[in-house]
């Protein structure tokens, strides 16, 4: 049970202020429970905090102030407090930052009240104008959901008077509604499908795991289209029947819409949604309802993991290998690992679903830490696509052309049969390099150690590191020669240009994250394509993730070798996953699919593993290599990135850290570096990296803390510690 503190007794309050300690206050009139959200005075301000425990009593008691008031929200449970502490310890994040993660909803301190909401009315406007049409379109897109005046005005890009005008005519209805209402109840028996034997066996295991009421993690592996989603929705159903809550994490907002439709078909109502595209009002509602049990299922992005669930019984991490689960800015955490941590504290189950698991999860399953379930065949008539290499050494291609004659012939064959083809290249923009043919200068970002990428659609050069953009210059910035700048190498936009020349009669759709203004626009385009609104889909990484294109029977990978070039620890693993995922897009309906991979190194072991589909052997070989090198998941890594406006300053600190390594030596860890980080300058800051490598069982984080604590960060210096780094930039 949570402790209760009588009025006037000392309590420790955790706030979101960047202090590395709790602050003592006196409990307010009526007392307060541990975990209560409170408002406290701090200097002249009032700030929000959480009653973390008894006061420390190390502050002059005559100066200790009282808590102003206890907020009208459900207190934070011990389970979430523990989780925040342990996640903070693991990622070496101050508790104030952890609390910020857990309170990312606005207006929590406001009292429940009524507000005006707007939804589609039944009347017709007397006269249709563009602004009016936009308002009605936004509301139509929302289905039955309502918005506040401000949200609607912003989404439609109109002034509030336009909306008020529509209200007068009955085309938009205005209602008083209580804030933060509960979500519609989900019915676990509403629309289940009859499962295949394979699927049923897997579902049984998950149902039993949920019935146990204990912690457990399951790796649910199965090729794209094998019914993993159907199976884990059964686990969600079992969780709901037990009166517990479930969370489904998806790697990409663009996947949410399709998924919500599936949930509605399965459970008869829509679940709560949590991601960056959700309005502030809705966020607050989700946050509150999750804490009260008025939201049974949340579908969302990684940060949903920090919501105050009343009783989280099941977390699904779909596409668990996806790199976007690792947050790379601010608090550096991996949502997949944190999901497992939270479940282990709260007696929950975790399902990690993937066609191509991360080596970490594969190894955990191999070691018996995770349960392993496999679905081996695709559902129904569809079979895995046939995969073949196109050896580019034998293809006749003019320079600045990337679609080989062999691939082009296959695409034509599909077009003739009225089927869809996809051309995949994992590069945004038009061309990765802009070079001056007079002096050889490559146009770089002024703030980063990175090349500027031409985006012809935007008619600009863009830095993919910091977002800096400039119009494409007419003259070389270095030698000032006119009209000598040339685009080198392919990007998705350039590939689209080539496809338009090769297949003039075909309808092309280009899917790249930066070509769409909003998640909604992207979703609309994806739906249009799925219905047959395009003949050739040209896309980046974005198309590899989970979208269903039933008419698609051919996938052509333009550059299969691209991911293998880096020195990244995970280059092989990533390429394997990405290629299998992309290939898995083909032939998801009755017609069989083919995946063709253009490569200059068909003999490369990774390419061969991808083609043969011999996954177990690929994982085993990859695991062996990592084990021999003591690399994750068989050893531990932490990256320390030091940055400053002065390169020397960062290097000096790096050298000092490498010398004063006693705390790390105690645990037998090794330090590599300091070295310039692979991208040595980002946003004008010079970056220096140290890598710390340790054996698996040692207490790495306390040693890292003790080590880092020896150094003061003066002036412009910053230090970020990344535990289990995923990207090595
Ligand atoms: P995965 O998540 O493994 O990619 P899905 O669960 O999305 O696979 O299943 C692929 C397709 O097959 C979906 O359209 C799904 O509705 C359908 N499907 C899978 N299993 C069944 C089943 N037992 N009965 C009917 N349809 C199914
Ligand atoms: Zn830049």
XYZ file of C-alpha atoms and ligand atoms in Angstrom:
757
model
C 0.000 0.000 0.000
C 1.133 3.519 -0.647
C 2.130 5.490 2.434
C -0.112 8.290 3.690
C 1.399 11.513 4.977
C -0.517 13.532 7.595
C -0.815 17.278 7.196
C 2.431 18.990 8.095
C 4.674 15.920 7.865
C 7.686 16.093 5.594
C 7.356 14.666 2.104
C 9.923 14.369 -0.700
C 8.591 15.804 -3.975
C 9.966 14.855 -7.376
C 9.500 17.645 -9.888
C 10.272 18.033 -13.553
C 12.770 20.778 -12.743
C 16.308 19.820 -13.770
C 17.542 19.215 -10.226
C 19.111 15.907 -9.406
C 17.232 15.463 -6.139
C 13.779 15.537 -4.625
C 12.694 18.577 -2.600
C 11.185 18.517 0.885
C 7.764 20.050 1.499
C 5.132 19.784 4.216
C 2.075 17.706 3.379
C -0.991 19.914 2.722
C -4.233 20.162 4.700
C -5.939 16.776 4.537
C -2.606 15.033 4.012
C -1.520 13.230 0.855
C -0.683 9.762 -0.405
C 2.624 8.686 -1.805
C 2.379 9.007 -5.585
C -0.076 11.921 -5.476
C 0.389 14.618 -8.112
C 0.711 17.936 -6.339
C 1.372 21.582 -6.988
C 4.220 23.071 -4.979
C 5.720 26.535 -4.736
C 9.257 26.897 -6.057
C 10.628 30.386 -5.737
C 7.934 32.633 -7.154
C 6.455 29.849 -9.334
C 4.014 27.016 -8.888
C 5.148 23.727 -10.371
C 3.860 20.180 -10.608
C 5.433 17.317 -8.750
C 4.806 13.851 -7.373
C 4.953 12.784 -3.718
C 7.890 10.413 -3.970
C 8.250 9.351 -0.316
C 9.004 10.641 3.161
C 10.992 13.897 3.292
C 14.731 13.703 3.652
C 14.839 16.293 6.463
C 18.155 17.679 5.280
C 16.858 21.174 4.713
C 16.353 23.965 7.270
C 12.901 23.015 8.595
C 11.879 26.618 9.235
C 12.223 27.283 5.502
C 10.362 24.204 4.266
C 7.151 25.304 2.533
C 3.837 23.479 2.234
C 2.450 21.662 -0.767
C -0.152 24.019 -2.304
C -2.669 21.363 -3.244
C -3.177 17.815 -4.366
C -4.223 17.615 -8.032
C -7.413 15.916 -9.074
C -5.754 13.078 -10.977
C -5.122 9.460 -10.049
C -1.909 9.171 -7.992
C 1.082 7.591 -9.672
C 1.248 3.944 -8.723
C 4.192 2.231 -7.137
C 4.622 0.190 -10.303
C 5.200 3.270 -12.450
C 7.419 4.907 -9.808
C 9.595 1.804 -9.723
C 9.650 1.649 -13.492
C 10.741 5.284 -13.816
C 13.489 4.745 -11.225
C 14.805 1.616 -12.854
C 14.559 2.947 -16.384
C 16.362 6.076 -15.157
C 19.089 3.967 -13.560
C 19.456 1.881 -16.693
C 19.687 4.789 -19.111
C 21.549 7.048 -16.655
C 18.798 9.634 -16.944
C 18.012 12.101 -14.140
C 14.655 11.430 -12.468
C 13.318 14.853 -13.415
C 13.641 13.893 -17.082
C 11.968 10.532 -16.400
C 9.046 12.336 -14.761
C 8.755 14.591 -17.815
C 8.387 11.481 -19.961
C 5.556 10.285 -17.745
C 3.634 13.557 -17.729
C 3.571 14.494 -21.378
C -0.032 15.635 -21.399
C -1.084 19.253 -21.021
C -3.351 20.719 -18.377
C -3.096 17.900 -15.846
C -3.428 20.444 -13.065
C -6.713 21.854 -14.346
C -9.972 20.796 -12.743
C -12.332 18.627 -14.805
C -14.766 20.919 -16.592
C -16.922 21.350 -19.643
C -15.715 22.671 -22.933
C -17.135 23.305 -26.369
C -16.462 20.676 -28.979
C -17.149 20.599 -32.700
C -18.112 17.785 -34.996
C -19.780 17.305 -38.357
C -23.356 18.618 -38.389
C -26.259 17.628 -40.637
C -26.935 20.970 -42.367
C -25.466 22.211 -45.617
C -23.674 25.553 -45.836
C -25.493 28.103 -48.014
C -22.356 28.801 -50.008
C -19.232 26.672 -50.290
C -15.853 28.415 -49.995
C -12.396 26.890 -49.859
C -11.950 27.530 -46.104
C -15.375 26.055 -45.399
C -14.609 23.013 -47.511
C -11.393 22.450 -45.572
C -13.230 22.558 -42.248
C -15.757 19.983 -43.406
C -13.020 17.790 -44.846
C -11.115 17.777 -41.583
C -14.252 16.823 -39.667
C -15.153 14.135 -42.183
C -11.631 12.710 -41.824
C -12.071 12.599 -38.065
C -15.078 10.282 -38.398
C -17.150 10.765 -35.276
C -14.359 12.371 -33.301
C -14.680 15.948 -32.205
C -12.204 18.784 -31.898
C -11.960 21.998 -29.963
C -12.342 25.298 -31.797
C -8.599 25.948 -31.732
C -7.688 22.473 -32.959
C -10.220 22.560 -35.767
C -9.137 26.031 -36.883
C -5.525 24.933 -36.948
C -6.115 21.636 -38.700
C -8.180 23.334 -41.409
C -6.002 26.420 -41.584
C -8.949 28.775 -41.100
C -9.968 31.424 -38.579
C -12.479 30.550 -35.893
C -15.070 32.826 -37.513
C -15.254 30.435 -40.482
C -16.185 27.633 -38.088
C -18.679 29.800 -36.201
C -20.314 30.603 -39.524
C -20.702 26.910 -40.305
C -22.159 26.330 -36.835
C -24.879 28.940 -37.507
C -25.897 27.036 -40.608
C -25.883 23.670 -38.906
C -23.097 22.226 -41.069
C -20.937 21.939 -37.964
C -22.403 21.108 -34.591
C -21.188 22.736 -31.410
C -21.751 20.947 -28.115
C -20.814 21.306 -24.489
C -19.047 18.137 -23.460
C -17.247 17.036 -20.347
C -13.527 16.849 -20.881
C -11.652 13.603 -20.812
C -14.483 11.098 -21.246
C -13.881 7.342 -21.128
C -13.258 5.412 -24.344
C -15.888 3.063 -25.748
C -15.658 -0.403 -24.184
C -13.997 -3.015 -26.334
C -15.720 -6.352 -26.707
C -13.186 -9.209 -26.708
C -15.766 -11.514 -28.343
C -16.882 -9.130 -31.070
C -15.153 -10.226 -34.263
C -12.506 -12.890 -33.806
C -11.419 -14.819 -36.883
C -11.219 -18.589 -37.003
C -7.521 -19.258 -36.578
C -5.448 -21.766 -38.485
C -3.904 -24.605 -36.476
C -0.553 -22.871 -36.380
C -2.093 -19.635 -35.248
C -4.339 -21.338 -32.709
C -1.394 -23.119 -31.105
C 0.425 -19.808 -30.718
C -2.680 -18.053 -29.415
C -3.190 -20.809 -26.823
C 0.278 -20.298 -25.458
C -0.267 -16.563 -25.179
C -3.671 -17.000 -23.527
C -2.110 -19.289 -20.943
C 0.673 -16.788 -20.339
C -1.871 -14.059 -19.705
C -3.922 -16.318 -17.442
C -0.826 -16.864 -15.295
C -0.931 -13.219 -14.209
C 2.854 -13.218 -14.149
C 5.623 -11.609 -16.113
C 6.832 -13.216 -19.322
C 8.154 -12.217 -22.740
C 7.385 -14.028 -25.990
C 9.104 -13.620 -29.307
C 6.410 -14.125 -31.948
C 8.217 -14.769 -35.161
C 6.531 -15.271 -38.475
C 6.876 -14.180 -42.061
C 4.959 -11.090 -43.133
C 1.375 -12.140 -43.692
C 1.493 -15.210 -41.473
C -1.086 -13.775 -39.091
C 1.042 -12.468 -36.217
C -1.374 -9.584 -35.792
C -4.364 -11.936 -35.659
C -2.571 -13.991 -33.016
C -1.549 -11.138 -30.784
C -5.026 -9.618 -31.004
C -6.139 -12.850 -29.317
C -3.692 -12.091 -26.530
C -5.184 -8.602 -26.305
C -8.651 -10.177 -26.053
C -7.519 -12.458 -23.240
C -6.059 -9.452 -21.422
C -9.278 -7.457 -21.746
C -11.308 -10.415 -20.477
C -9.139 -10.403 -17.394
C -9.921 -6.730 -16.847
C -6.350 -5.641 -17.497
C -5.080 -3.102 -20.030
C -3.096 -3.644 -23.177
C -0.685 -1.515 -25.161
C 0.302 -2.025 -28.798
C 3.434 -0.193 -29.890
C 3.902 0.437 -33.604
C 7.087 1.744 -35.160
C 5.501 4.245 -37.501
C 2.512 6.585 -37.161
C 1.615 5.934 -40.768
C 0.749 2.351 -39.771
C -1.689 3.394 -37.069
C -4.715 4.119 -39.246
C -4.728 0.686 -40.875
C -4.219 -0.908 -37.497
C -7.028 1.033 -35.805
C -9.425 -0.194 -38.460
C -8.386 -3.767 -37.681
C -8.862 -3.233 -33.962
C -12.316 -1.835 -34.578
C -13.243 -4.849 -36.674
C -11.951 -7.172 -33.961
C -13.273 -5.435 -30.813
C -16.184 -3.335 -32.088
C -14.748 0.047 -31.082
C -11.685 2.172 -31.505
C -8.927 2.131 -28.912
C -7.060 5.106 -27.490
C -4.337 6.513 -29.697
C -1.058 8.058 -28.507
C 1.531 9.576 -30.804
C 2.791 12.919 -32.028
C -0.144 13.336 -34.406
C -2.728 13.247 -31.601
C -4.163 16.598 -30.472
C -3.282 17.983 -27.050
C -6.861 17.673 -25.833
C -6.934 14.043 -26.850
C -3.583 13.387 -25.207
C -4.845 14.682 -21.935
C -7.928 12.481 -22.245
C -5.831 9.394 -22.993
C -3.497 10.095 -20.093
C -6.363 10.484 -17.637
C -8.426 7.575 -18.891
C -5.463 5.252 -18.909
C -4.921 6.050 -15.232
C -8.568 5.465 -14.373
C -9.092 2.362 -16.458
C -11.377 4.140 -18.947
C -8.996 3.191 -21.756
C -8.534 -0.552 -22.146
C -6.221 -0.545 -25.116
C -3.727 2.057 -26.261
C -2.174 1.990 -29.721
C 0.793 4.212 -30.047
C 4.393 5.211 -30.378
C 7.186 4.315 -27.982
C 6.403 7.123 -25.533
C 3.065 5.434 -24.724
C 5.138 3.149 -22.552
C 5.341 5.918 -19.970
C 1.579 6.387 -19.633
C 0.128 5.864 -16.138
C -1.677 2.566 -16.835
C -3.893 1.405 -14.014
C -3.021 -2.221 -14.720
C -0.944 -2.913 -17.795
C -1.248 -6.639 -18.457
C 0.114 -6.897 -21.996
C 2.452 -4.920 -24.217
C 2.897 -5.778 -27.875
C 5.981 -4.461 -29.623
C 5.146 -4.895 -33.300
C 8.084 -5.029 -35.724
C 10.274 -5.260 -32.644
C 13.498 -5.082 -34.670
C 12.625 -1.615 -35.937
C 15.301 0.962 -35.170
C 12.775 3.682 -34.481
C 12.088 2.076 -31.091
C 15.369 3.530 -29.981
C 14.909 7.138 -28.976
C 18.016 8.939 -30.214
C 17.491 12.329 -28.633
C 16.877 13.486 -25.099
C 16.356 10.376 -22.994
C 18.166 7.621 -24.898
C 16.040 4.546 -24.343
C 14.990 1.527 -26.332
C 11.234 1.088 -26.049
C 11.489 -2.647 -26.676
C 13.780 -3.177 -23.715
C 11.851 -0.765 -21.532
C 8.608 -2.611 -22.340
C 10.193 -5.763 -20.970
C 11.403 -3.916 -17.882
C 7.994 -2.421 -17.152
C 6.254 -5.767 -17.588
C 8.693 -7.465 -15.232
C 7.803 -4.898 -12.557
C 4.055 -4.991 -13.174
C 3.493 -8.724 -13.723
C 2.730 -8.139 -17.378
C 3.302 -10.079 -20.548
C 5.241 -8.779 -23.545
C 4.925 -9.999 -27.115
C 7.713 -9.036 -29.483
C 6.420 -9.570 -33.010
C 8.600 -9.612 -36.092
C 9.362 -11.420 -39.304
C 13.019 -10.599 -38.792
C 13.780 -10.302 -35.068
C 16.665 -8.288 -33.730
C 19.686 -10.353 -32.834
C 19.128 -9.269 -29.209
C 15.690 -10.869 -29.089
C 16.784 -13.887 -31.071
C 19.595 -14.440 -28.541
C 17.265 -13.990 -25.574
C 14.915 -16.577 -27.028
C 17.843 -18.840 -27.797
C 19.004 -18.564 -24.184
C 15.532 -19.435 -22.919
C 14.828 -16.012 -21.430
C 12.014 -15.411 -23.885
C 9.394 -17.870 -25.007
C 9.518 -18.442 -28.734
C 6.538 -18.903 -31.034
C 6.777 -19.288 -34.781
C 4.271 -19.017 -37.578
C 5.872 -20.628 -40.559
C 3.569 -20.040 -43.471
C 1.580 -17.186 -44.867
C -2.134 -17.168 -44.285
C -4.371 -18.514 -47.037
C -3.198 -18.920 -50.578
C -0.354 -16.426 -50.434
C 3.188 -17.743 -50.322
C 6.501 -16.050 -49.593
C 7.903 -14.332 -52.658
C 10.573 -15.981 -54.693
C 13.841 -14.087 -54.185
C 16.546 -13.714 -56.780
C 19.635 -11.609 -57.314
C 20.357 -9.556 -60.384
C 24.121 -9.549 -60.787
C 24.795 -5.970 -61.785
C 28.261 -6.808 -63.070
C 26.562 -8.471 -66.025
C 24.047 -5.693 -66.720
C 24.541 -3.014 -69.316
C 23.684 0.314 -67.707
C 24.546 3.833 -68.835
C 25.806 6.110 -66.073
C 23.121 7.873 -64.104
C 20.762 4.956 -64.677
C 19.943 2.460 -61.956
C 17.168 0.183 -63.209
C 18.834 -2.760 -64.948
C 17.390 -4.113 -68.210
C 16.564 -7.369 -66.400
C 14.559 -5.576 -63.735
C 12.884 -3.271 -66.268
C 11.707 -6.289 -68.299
C 10.118 -7.815 -65.187
C 8.385 -4.548 -64.321
C 6.964 -4.364 -67.848
C 5.643 -7.880 -67.580
C 3.728 -6.947 -64.403
C 2.332 -3.797 -65.946
C 1.003 -5.805 -68.868
C -0.823 -8.095 -66.474
C -2.334 -5.203 -64.543
C -0.283 -5.952 -61.452
C 1.776 -3.577 -59.331
C 5.545 -3.351 -59.054
C 7.654 -1.627 -56.419
C 11.086 -0.110 -56.823
C 12.855 0.276 -53.516
C 15.772 2.499 -52.671
C 16.690 3.446 -49.166
C 17.628 7.039 -49.902
C 15.517 10.128 -49.636
C 15.872 13.058 -51.992
C 17.110 13.292 -55.559
C 20.825 12.669 -55.277
C 23.053 12.098 -52.255
C 25.973 14.110 -53.631
C 26.216 17.370 -55.510
C 29.641 17.750 -57.061
C 31.290 20.575 -59.023
C 32.593 19.246 -62.343
C 35.094 22.105 -62.539
C 36.872 21.756 -59.177
C 35.563 18.497 -57.694
C 34.093 20.227 -54.661
C 31.219 18.366 -52.974
C 28.607 20.631 -51.457
C 28.535 20.066 -47.698
C 26.423 21.337 -44.826
C 27.891 24.455 -43.210
C 27.082 23.091 -39.730
C 27.682 19.384 -40.067
C 30.190 16.953 -41.341
C 27.676 15.761 -43.923
C 26.901 16.286 -47.582
C 23.936 18.296 -48.666
C 21.345 16.121 -50.380
C 19.513 17.502 -53.359
C 15.737 17.430 -53.060
C 14.369 18.379 -56.443
C 10.790 18.218 -55.231
C 11.607 20.996 -52.772
C 14.121 22.555 -55.190
C 16.642 22.754 -52.375
C 19.686 21.113 -50.903
C 18.962 19.584 -47.508
C 21.221 18.327 -44.724
C 19.790 15.051 -43.413
C 21.620 15.553 -40.117
C 20.418 18.986 -39.003
C 17.752 19.910 -41.538
C 19.649 22.942 -42.896
C 18.330 23.807 -46.353
C 19.482 26.187 -49.082
C 18.304 26.794 -52.619
C 20.474 24.861 -55.050
C 23.221 27.303 -55.981
C 23.814 28.150 -59.645
C 27.562 28.444 -59.145
C 29.986 26.263 -57.212
C 30.373 27.689 -53.705
C 34.083 26.833 -53.872
C 35.394 27.841 -57.341
C 32.377 29.901 -58.456
C 32.185 28.146 -61.834
C 28.701 28.550 -63.307
C 26.466 25.617 -64.260
C 29.012 22.987 -63.270
C 27.160 21.417 -60.340
C 26.092 17.848 -61.054
C 23.940 15.386 -59.140
C 25.751 12.136 -58.346
C 24.118 8.919 -57.243
C 20.482 7.938 -56.932
C 17.800 8.990 -54.485
C 14.143 8.088 -54.559
C 13.178 11.193 -56.543
C 15.760 10.503 -59.201
C 14.669 6.893 -59.429
C 11.133 8.159 -60.010
C 12.431 10.301 -62.873
C 14.121 7.279 -64.435
C 11.004 5.157 -64.008
C 8.909 7.824 -65.713
C 11.210 7.621 -68.741
C 11.354 3.831 -68.774
C 7.647 3.275 -68.259
C 5.932 6.357 -69.709
C 2.531 4.709 -69.718
C 2.607 3.712 -66.025
C 1.102 5.640 -63.118
C 3.819 6.256 -60.534
C 3.457 6.820 -56.804
C 6.468 8.020 -54.843
C 6.483 7.231 -51.125
C 9.116 8.943 -49.056
C 8.518 10.427 -45.628
C 9.527 13.931 -46.645
C 7.134 14.158 -49.579
C 4.041 14.289 -47.410
C 2.867 17.213 -45.355
C 1.060 15.093 -42.810
C 0.560 11.545 -41.621
C -2.971 11.804 -42.939
C -1.859 12.699 -46.449
C 0.524 9.755 -46.405
C -2.184 7.433 -45.163
C -4.531 8.572 -47.926
C -1.866 7.937 -50.542
C -1.155 4.457 -49.159
C -4.840 3.572 -49.233
C -5.153 4.848 -52.751
C -2.227 2.701 -53.871
C -3.626 -0.352 -52.093
C -6.839 0.050 -54.082
C -4.871 0.069 -57.321
C -4.347 3.798 -57.754
C -0.803 3.332 -59.044
C 1.106 0.870 -61.224
C 4.585 1.425 -59.848
C 5.363 2.294 -56.252
C 8.704 3.952 -55.735
C 9.726 4.175 -52.138
C 12.221 4.399 -49.338
C 12.326 2.547 -46.014
C 8.820 3.804 -45.418
C 7.313 1.201 -47.765
C 9.078 -1.675 -46.047
C 6.967 -1.370 -42.939
C 3.788 -3.348 -42.751
C 1.623 -1.722 -45.422
C -0.591 -4.078 -47.341
C -0.590 -3.741 -51.111
C -2.664 -6.674 -52.376
C -1.959 -6.049 -56.078
C 1.799 -5.903 -55.621
C 3.618 -8.874 -57.123
C 7.116 -7.575 -57.834
C 9.629 -5.829 -55.631
C 12.861 -4.584 -57.165
C 15.599 -3.539 -54.767
C 17.781 -1.000 -56.571
C 20.833 -1.162 -54.340
C 20.990 -4.195 -52.080
C 24.594 -3.448 -51.165
C 23.879 -0.012 -49.738
C 23.559 -1.020 -46.087
C 26.593 -3.299 -46.183
C 29.062 -0.512 -46.794
C 29.198 1.052 -43.330
C 31.364 -0.162 -40.486
C 28.290 -0.399 -38.306
C 28.134 -3.360 -35.956
C 24.627 -4.060 -37.168
C 25.149 -3.522 -40.905
C 24.588 -7.178 -41.775
C 21.643 -7.557 -39.450
C 19.972 -4.364 -40.705
C 20.433 -5.246 -44.356
C 19.071 -8.729 -43.764
C 16.011 -7.362 -41.966
C 15.314 -4.583 -44.411
C 15.654 -6.759 -47.518
C 13.430 -9.479 -46.056
C 10.864 -6.868 -45.023
C 10.787 -5.222 -48.419
C 10.586 -8.537 -50.198
C 7.718 -9.481 -47.894
C 5.598 -6.718 -49.456
C 5.191 -8.761 -52.623
C 2.542 -11.379 -53.185
C 0.468 -10.805 -50.079
C -2.765 -11.782 -51.776
C -3.474 -14.769 -54.042
C -0.918 -13.942 -56.709
C 2.599 -15.113 -55.964
C 5.296 -12.475 -55.622
C 8.878 -12.076 -56.744
C 11.646 -10.014 -55.199
C 14.643 -9.080 -57.330
C 17.731 -7.677 -55.675
C 20.222 -5.725 -57.721
C 23.682 -6.345 -56.295
C 27.329 -6.086 -57.276
C 28.275 -8.760 -54.749
C 25.882 -11.700 -55.085
C 28.433 -13.881 -53.280
C 28.378 -11.750 -50.113
C 27.285 -13.997 -47.199
C 24.524 -11.598 -46.177
C 23.112 -11.392 -49.692
C 23.251 -15.164 -49.946
C 21.505 -15.587 -46.616
C 18.768 -13.199 -47.707
C 18.238 -15.062 -50.961
C 18.282 -18.529 -49.497
C 15.878 -17.549 -46.742
C 17.916 -19.674 -44.369
C 17.297 -17.438 -41.427
C 18.329 -19.706 -38.581
C 21.745 -20.096 -40.118
C 22.105 -16.399 -40.706
C 21.314 -15.641 -37.075
C 23.623 -18.378 -35.846
C 26.545 -17.119 -37.912
C 25.915 -13.527 -36.922
C 25.589 -14.535 -33.256
C 28.857 -16.448 -33.411
C 30.700 -13.440 -34.776
C 29.363 -11.171 -32.072
C 30.065 -13.703 -29.351
C 33.655 -14.082 -30.479
C 34.110 -10.309 -30.469
C 32.386 -9.849 -27.112
C 29.908 -7.539 -28.800
C 26.202 -7.104 -27.985
C 24.146 -9.025 -27.209
C 26.998 -11.118 -25.777
C 28.839 -8.164 -24.317
C 27.814 -4.664 -23.415
C 28.529 -1.347 -25.069
C 28.021 2.237 -24.059
C 28.855 5.244 -26.198
C 29.889 8.541 -24.716
C 29.473 11.478 -27.059
C 31.225 14.666 -26.042
C 30.367 17.740 -28.035
C 31.368 21.345 -28.057
C 31.672 24.315 -30.355
C 35.448 23.898 -29.944
C 36.831 20.600 -31.222
C 39.874 20.832 -28.962
C 37.736 21.212 -25.849
C 35.851 17.998 -26.613
C 39.083 16.136 -27.337
C 40.752 17.362 -24.155
C 37.866 16.085 -22.079
C 37.860 12.812 -24.022
C 41.552 12.305 -23.340
C 41.102 13.087 -19.659
C 38.252 10.569 -19.480
C 40.332 7.903 -21.178
C 43.152 8.466 -18.640
C 41.030 8.615 -15.480
C 39.380 5.279 -16.058
C 39.677 3.707 -12.588
C 35.923 3.163 -12.063
C 35.717 1.358 -15.400
C 38.890 -0.640 -14.857
C 37.349 -1.962 -11.635
C 34.682 -3.780 -13.650
C 37.120 -4.851 -16.324
C 35.666 -2.558 -18.986
C 37.731 -1.257 -21.868
C 37.666 2.226 -23.332
C 38.118 2.922 -27.030
C 38.843 6.464 -28.151
C 38.472 9.357 -27.970
C 37.970 9.509 -31.701
C 36.000 11.872 -33.889
C 32.443 10.513 -33.998
C 31.533 9.047 -37.409
C 29.690 12.283 -38.058
C 32.209 14.598 -36.514
C 30.179 17.772 -36.625
C 26.427 18.216 -36.223
C 24.679 21.569 -35.934
C 27.984 23.336 -35.566
C 29.058 21.172 -32.643
C 32.172 19.032 -32.863
C 31.601 15.514 -31.646
C 34.053 13.141 -30.062
C 33.187 9.605 -29.141
C 34.407 7.115 -26.584
C 33.169 3.554 -26.639
C 33.043 1.512 -23.466
C 32.921 -2.235 -23.802
C 32.216 -4.532 -20.874
C 31.401 -8.133 -20.166
C 27.761 -9.069 -19.979
C 27.237 -9.623 -16.269
C 28.981 -6.547 -14.814
C 27.334 -3.507 -13.221
C 28.096 -1.151 -16.092
C 25.849 1.802 -15.257
C 27.120 2.523 -11.717
C 30.665 2.356 -13.028
C 29.819 4.738 -15.865
C 28.186 7.148 -13.413
C 31.176 7.112 -11.096
C 33.493 7.602 -14.058
C 31.524 10.487 -15.572
C 31.066 12.155 -12.191
C 34.812 12.846 -12.035
C 34.481 15.486 -14.727
C 32.908 18.946 -14.779
C 31.281 20.101 -17.950
C 32.359 23.685 -18.414
C 31.115 26.208 -20.926
C 29.877 24.694 -24.149
C 30.783 21.082 -23.375
C 28.025 18.477 -23.364
C 28.153 14.792 -22.561
C 25.587 12.199 -23.600
C 25.846 8.572 -22.542
C 24.082 6.067 -24.746
C 23.632 2.630 -23.195
C 23.313 -0.141 -25.811
C 23.884 2.289 -28.701
C 22.019 1.312 -31.849
C 23.288 3.773 -34.360
C 26.910 4.700 -34.423
C 26.785 8.199 -35.785
P 1.283 -10.451 -40.058
O 0.934 -9.595 -38.876
O 2.069 -11.667 -39.680
O 1.907 -9.701 -41.195
P -1.548 -10.506 -40.466
O -2.084 -10.822 -39.128
O -1.593 -9.076 -40.893
O -0.065 -11.042 -40.635
O -2.283 -11.424 -41.538
C -2.125 -11.260 -42.938
C -3.484 -11.205 -43.615
O -4.134 -12.467 -43.505
C -4.418 -10.205 -42.983
O -5.201 -9.592 -43.959
C -5.266 -11.046 -42.061
O -6.516 -10.469 -41.799
C -5.367 -12.351 -42.809
N -5.494 -13.467 -41.891
C -4.521 -13.990 -41.132
N -4.976 -15.008 -40.397
C -6.282 -15.146 -40.706
C -7.326 -16.042 -40.281
N -7.084 -17.011 -39.398
N -8.541 -15.887 -40.825
C -8.784 -14.909 -41.734
N -7.850 -14.035 -42.160
C -6.612 -14.153 -41.662
Zn 23.788 20.016 -41.236
